[in-house]
Amino acid sequence: MTVEIIGTYATAILLLIGSGFVAVGVIGLLKFNDSMTRLHAPTKVGTVGIGALLLASVAHSMVLGELSMHELLIMAFLFVTAPISANFIAKVNIHLRSCETPPSPPLDDTWATLNAPDDGEDTTQGAKSA
Amino acid sequence: MIAAQGLLDIALGVVFVTLVLGQFLSMVRLVMGPTSGDRILALDTMVINALGLVVVLGIKQGVQIYFEVSLLIAMLGFVSTVAMARFILRGDIIE
């Protein structure tokens, strides 16, 4: 009985925490005024917000009497893939010059995604399109 | 038990409203986003919100079968985000 009550309270509180982070992330996605700053907010939705909702699901399965840890698998997957997709989107922003270009890396003269394609790359692209 | 159940019902309602509102706000950013990076980011956020909706639906109905659905949505969302970013970066997805 007490386990059920504690689990129900934990589920409700984790759901509220998750919904708070989802709201903050989505409002940030809508309200910020620069592409790179807009990238900052929704990563919280993917990690903390959905993580809290999945932990709430674990707590609720404990209430129902059959404890399942499968949700931690989704959490691990999201924690691994969220930085990768954020990195790709930041690279798209640098590539399209939709943000202020960050200072050049110390060993190269510019960022790799801003380099004009070399002749080998260029001929294959041209041959493919022609 | 009654108070805890009432709190859980209120929390479920709040989470549903927040997630659906999040879908609408992301859709606004998807439509008006000035650059392609913003549109990819808005689509990624919408996929994440849909994943949250499926998880919360599983909590409300008290069943476990939505686990596979949410795992599949997570994998498809990541792959589609990377594919769209690759298409803009390289002009091709699989070179």
CSV table of C-alpha atoms in Angstrom, one decimal:
chain,number,residue,atom,x,y,z
A,1,MET,CA,0.0,0.0,0.0
A,2,THR,CA,2.7,2.5,1.0
A,3,VAL,CA,4.8,1.5,-2.1
A,4,GLU,CA,1.8,2.2,-4.3
A,5,ILE,CA,1.2,5.7,-2.7
A,6,ILE,CA,4.9,6.6,-2.9
A,7,GLY,CA,5.0,5.4,-6.5
A,8,THR,CA,1.9,7.4,-7.5
A,9,TYR,CA,3.3,10.5,-5.9
A,10,ALA,CA,6.7,10.0,-7.7
A,11,THR,CA,4.9,9.4,-11.0
A,12,ALA,CA,2.9,12.7,-10.6
A,13,ILE,CA,6.0,14.7,-9.6
A,14,LEU,CA,8.1,13.3,-12.4
A,15,LEU,CA,5.4,14.1,-14.9
A,16,LEU,CA,5.2,17.7,-13.7
A,17,ILE,CA,9.0,18.1,-13.9
A,18,GLY,CA,9.0,16.7,-17.4
A,19,SER,CA,6.1,18.9,-18.6
A,20,GLY,CA,7.9,22.0,-17.1
A,21,PHE,CA,11.1,21.2,-19.1
A,22,VAL,CA,9.1,20.5,-22.3
A,23,ALA,CA,7.3,23.8,-21.9
A,24,VAL,CA,10.6,25.7,-21.3
A,25,GLY,CA,12.3,24.1,-24.3
A,26,VAL,CA,9.5,24.7,-26.7
A,27,ILE,CA,9.0,28.3,-25.6
A,28,GLY,CA,12.7,28.8,-26.1
A,29,LEU,CA,12.5,27.3,-29.6
A,30,LEU,CA,9.8,29.8,-30.4
A,31,LYS,CA,11.1,33.0,-28.7
A,32,PHE,CA,14.9,33.1,-29.2
A,33,ASN,CA,16.0,35.3,-32.1
A,34,ASP,CA,19.2,33.6,-33.4
A,35,SER,CA,19.6,30.2,-35.0
A,36,MET,CA,22.4,29.0,-32.6
A,37,THR,CA,20.5,30.2,-29.5
A,38,ARG,CA,17.4,28.5,-30.7
A,39,LEU,CA,19.4,25.3,-30.9
A,40,HIS,CA,20.1,25.5,-27.2
A,41,ALA,CA,16.6,25.2,-25.8
A,42,PRO,CA,15.0,22.1,-27.4
A,43,THR,CA,17.9,19.9,-26.4
A,44,LYS,CA,16.5,20.1,-22.9
A,45,VAL,CA,13.3,18.7,-24.1
A,46,GLY,CA,15.1,15.7,-25.6
A,47,THR,CA,17.1,14.9,-22.5
A,48,VAL,CA,15.7,16.1,-19.2
A,49,GLY,CA,12.0,16.4,-20.3
A,50,ILE,CA,11.6,13.0,-21.9
A,51,GLY,CA,13.9,11.5,-19.4
A,52,ALA,CA,11.6,12.6,-16.6
A,53,LEU,CA,8.6,11.3,-18.4
A,54,LEU,CA,10.3,7.9,-18.9
A,55,LEU,CA,11.2,7.8,-15.2
A,56,ALA,CA,7.6,8.5,-14.5
A,57,SER,CA,6.7,5.5,-16.6
A,58,VAL,CA,9.1,3.3,-14.6
A,59,ALA,CA,7.6,4.5,-11.4
A,60,HIS,CA,4.1,3.9,-12.7
A,61,SER,CA,5.0,0.3,-13.6
A,62,MET,CA,6.2,-0.1,-10.1
A,63,VAL,CA,2.8,1.0,-8.9
A,64,LEU,CA,1.1,-1.5,-11.2
A,65,GLY,CA,3.2,-4.3,-9.6
A,66,GLU,CA,5.3,-5.3,-12.6
A,67,LEU,CA,8.5,-3.3,-12.5
A,68,SER,CA,9.9,-2.7,-16.0
A,69,MET,CA,13.2,-1.1,-16.7
A,70,HIS,CA,12.8,-1.0,-20.5
A,71,GLU,CA,12.3,2.7,-20.5
A,72,LEU,CA,15.9,3.2,-19.4
A,73,LEU,CA,16.9,1.8,-22.8
A,74,ILE,CA,15.1,4.7,-24.6
A,75,MET,CA,16.7,7.2,-22.2
A,76,ALA,CA,20.1,5.8,-23.0
A,77,PHE,CA,19.4,6.0,-26.7
A,78,LEU,CA,18.2,9.6,-26.4
A,79,PHE,CA,21.2,10.6,-24.3
A,80,VAL,CA,23.5,9.2,-26.9
A,81,THR,CA,21.8,10.6,-30.0
A,82,ALA,CA,20.7,14.1,-28.8
A,83,PRO,CA,24.2,15.6,-29.0
A,84,ILE,CA,24.9,14.0,-32.4
A,85,SER,CA,21.8,15.5,-33.9
A,86,ALA,CA,22.5,18.9,-32.2
A,87,ASN,CA,26.0,18.8,-33.7
A,88,PHE,CA,24.6,18.1,-37.1
A,89,ILE,CA,22.1,21.0,-36.9
A,90,ALA,CA,24.9,23.4,-35.7
A,91,LYS,CA,26.9,22.3,-38.7
A,92,VAL,CA,24.0,23.1,-41.0
A,93,ASN,CA,23.8,26.6,-39.4
A,94,ILE,CA,27.5,27.1,-40.0
A,95,HIS,CA,27.3,25.8,-43.5
A,96,LEU,CA,24.4,28.0,-44.5
A,97,ARG,CA,26.0,31.0,-42.7
A,98,SER,CA,22.7,31.6,-40.9
A,99,CYS,CA,24.7,32.4,-37.8
A,100,GLU,CA,27.8,34.5,-37.0
A,101,THR,CA,30.7,32.3,-38.2
A,102,PRO,CA,32.7,31.1,-35.1
A,103,PRO,CA,36.4,31.9,-35.0
A,104,SER,CA,38.5,29.6,-37.1
A,105,PRO,CA,40.1,26.4,-35.6
A,106,PRO,CA,43.8,26.9,-34.7
A,107,LEU,CA,45.3,24.4,-37.2
A,108,ASP,CA,43.1,25.1,-40.3
A,109,ASP,CA,42.3,28.3,-42.0
A,110,THR,CA,38.5,27.7,-42.0
A,111,TRP,CA,35.8,25.2,-40.9
A,112,ALA,CA,35.6,22.1,-43.0
A,113,THR,CA,32.0,22.5,-43.9
A,114,LEU,CA,32.7,26.0,-45.3
A,115,ASN,CA,35.5,24.8,-47.5
A,116,ALA,CA,34.7,25.1,-51.2
A,117,PRO,CA,34.7,21.6,-52.7
A,118,ASP,CA,37.9,20.6,-54.4
A,119,ASP,CA,38.2,19.7,-58.1
A,120,GLY,CA,37.8,15.9,-57.6
A,121,GLU,CA,34.6,16.4,-55.5
A,122,ASP,CA,33.4,19.0,-57.9
A,123,THR,CA,33.7,16.9,-61.1
A,124,THR,CA,31.9,13.9,-59.6
A,125,GLN,CA,29.0,16.2,-58.5
A,126,GLY,CA,28.9,17.8,-61.9
A,127,ALA,CA,29.1,14.5,-63.7
A,128,LYS,CA,26.2,13.2,-61.6
A,129,SER,CA,24.0,16.1,-62.3
A,130,ALA,CA,24.9,16.2,-66.0
B,1,MET,CA,-4.5,6.7,-2.0
B,2,ILE,CA,-7.3,8.9,-3.2
B,3,ALA,CA,-5.3,12.1,-2.9
B,4,ALA,CA,-2.3,10.5,-4.7
B,5,GLN,CA,-4.6,9.3,-7.5
B,6,GLY,CA,-6.1,12.8,-7.9
B,7,LEU,CA,-2.7,14.3,-8.1
B,8,LEU,CA,-1.7,11.8,-10.8
B,9,ASP,CA,-4.8,12.6,-12.8
B,10,ILE,CA,-4.0,16.4,-12.6
B,11,ALA,CA,-0.4,15.8,-13.6
B,12,LEU,CA,-1.5,13.6,-16.6
B,13,GLY,CA,-3.8,16.4,-17.7
B,14,VAL,CA,-1.1,19.0,-17.4
B,15,VAL,CA,1.4,16.9,-19.3
B,16,PHE,CA,-1.0,16.2,-22.1
B,17,VAL,CA,-1.8,19.9,-22.5
B,18,THR,CA,1.8,20.9,-22.4
B,19,LEU,CA,2.9,18.3,-25.0
B,20,VAL,CA,0.1,19.2,-27.4
B,21,LEU,CA,0.8,22.9,-26.9
B,22,GLY,CA,4.5,22.1,-27.6
B,23,GLN,CA,3.5,20.4,-30.9
B,24,PHE,CA,1.6,23.6,-32.0
B,25,LEU,CA,4.5,26.0,-31.0
B,26,SER,CA,7.0,23.8,-32.8
B,27,MET,CA,4.7,23.8,-35.8
B,28,VAL,CA,4.7,27.6,-35.8
B,29,ARG,CA,8.5,27.6,-35.8
B,30,LEU,CA,8.5,24.9,-38.6
B,31,VAL,CA,6.3,27.2,-40.8
B,32,MET,CA,8.0,30.5,-40.1
B,33,GLY,CA,11.6,29.4,-39.4
B,34,PRO,CA,13.9,31.6,-41.4
B,35,THR,CA,16.5,29.0,-42.2
B,36,SER,CA,16.6,25.3,-42.9
B,37,GLY,CA,18.4,24.6,-39.7
B,38,ASP,CA,15.4,26.0,-37.7
B,39,ARG,CA,13.0,23.8,-39.7
B,40,ILE,CA,15.1,20.6,-39.0
B,41,LEU,CA,15.3,21.6,-35.3
B,42,ALA,CA,11.5,22.1,-35.2
B,43,LEU,CA,10.8,18.7,-36.8
B,44,ASP,CA,13.2,17.1,-34.3
B,45,THR,CA,11.4,18.7,-31.4
B,46,MET,CA,8.0,17.6,-32.8
B,47,VAL,CA,9.3,14.0,-33.0
B,48,ILE,CA,10.5,14.2,-29.4
B,49,ASN,CA,7.1,15.6,-28.3
B,50,ALA,CA,5.3,12.8,-30.1
B,51,LEU,CA,7.5,10.3,-28.3
B,52,GLY,CA,6.5,12.0,-25.0
B,53,LEU,CA,2.8,11.8,-26.0
B,54,VAL,CA,3.1,8.0,-26.6
B,55,VAL,CA,4.9,7.5,-23.3
B,56,VAL,CA,2.3,9.5,-21.3
B,57,LEU,CA,-0.5,7.6,-23.1
B,58,GLY,CA,1.0,4.4,-21.9
B,59,ILE,CA,1.1,5.7,-18.3
B,60,LYS,CA,-2.6,6.8,-18.6
B,61,GLN,CA,-3.8,3.5,-19.9
B,62,GLY,CA,-1.5,1.5,-17.6
B,63,VAL,CA,-0.2,-0.8,-20.3
B,64,GLN,CA,3.4,-1.7,-21.3
B,65,ILE,CA,2.9,-2.2,-25.1
B,66,TYR,CA,3.8,1.4,-26.0
B,67,PHE,CA,7.4,0.8,-25.1
B,68,GLU,CA,8.3,-0.6,-28.6
B,69,VAL,CA,6.4,2.2,-30.3
B,70,SER,CA,8.4,4.9,-28.4
B,71,LEU,CA,11.7,3.1,-29.1
B,72,LEU,CA,10.8,3.0,-32.8
B,73,ILE,CA,9.8,6.7,-32.8
B,74,ALA,CA,13.1,7.6,-31.1
B,75,MET,CA,15.2,5.7,-33.7
B,76,LEU,CA,13.3,7.0,-36.7
B,77,GLY,CA,13.5,10.6,-35.4
B,78,PHE,CA,17.2,10.4,-35.0
B,79,VAL,CA,17.8,8.9,-38.4
B,80,SER,CA,15.5,11.4,-40.2
B,81,THR,CA,17.2,14.4,-38.5
B,82,VAL,CA,20.6,13.1,-39.5
B,83,ALA,CA,19.4,12.4,-43.0
B,84,MET,CA,17.9,15.9,-43.5
B,85,ALA,CA,21.1,17.6,-42.1
B,86,ARG,CA,23.3,15.4,-44.3
B,87,PHE,CA,21.2,16.4,-47.3
B,88,ILE,CA,21.7,20.1,-46.7
B,89,LEU,CA,25.4,19.7,-45.9
B,90,ARG,CA,26.4,17.4,-48.7
B,91,GLY,CA,23.6,17.5,-51.3
B,92,ASP,CA,23.2,13.8,-50.9
B,93,ILE,CA,22.4,11.3,-48.1
B,94,ILE,CA,24.4,8.2,-49.0
B,95,GLU,CA,27.4,9.1,-51.1
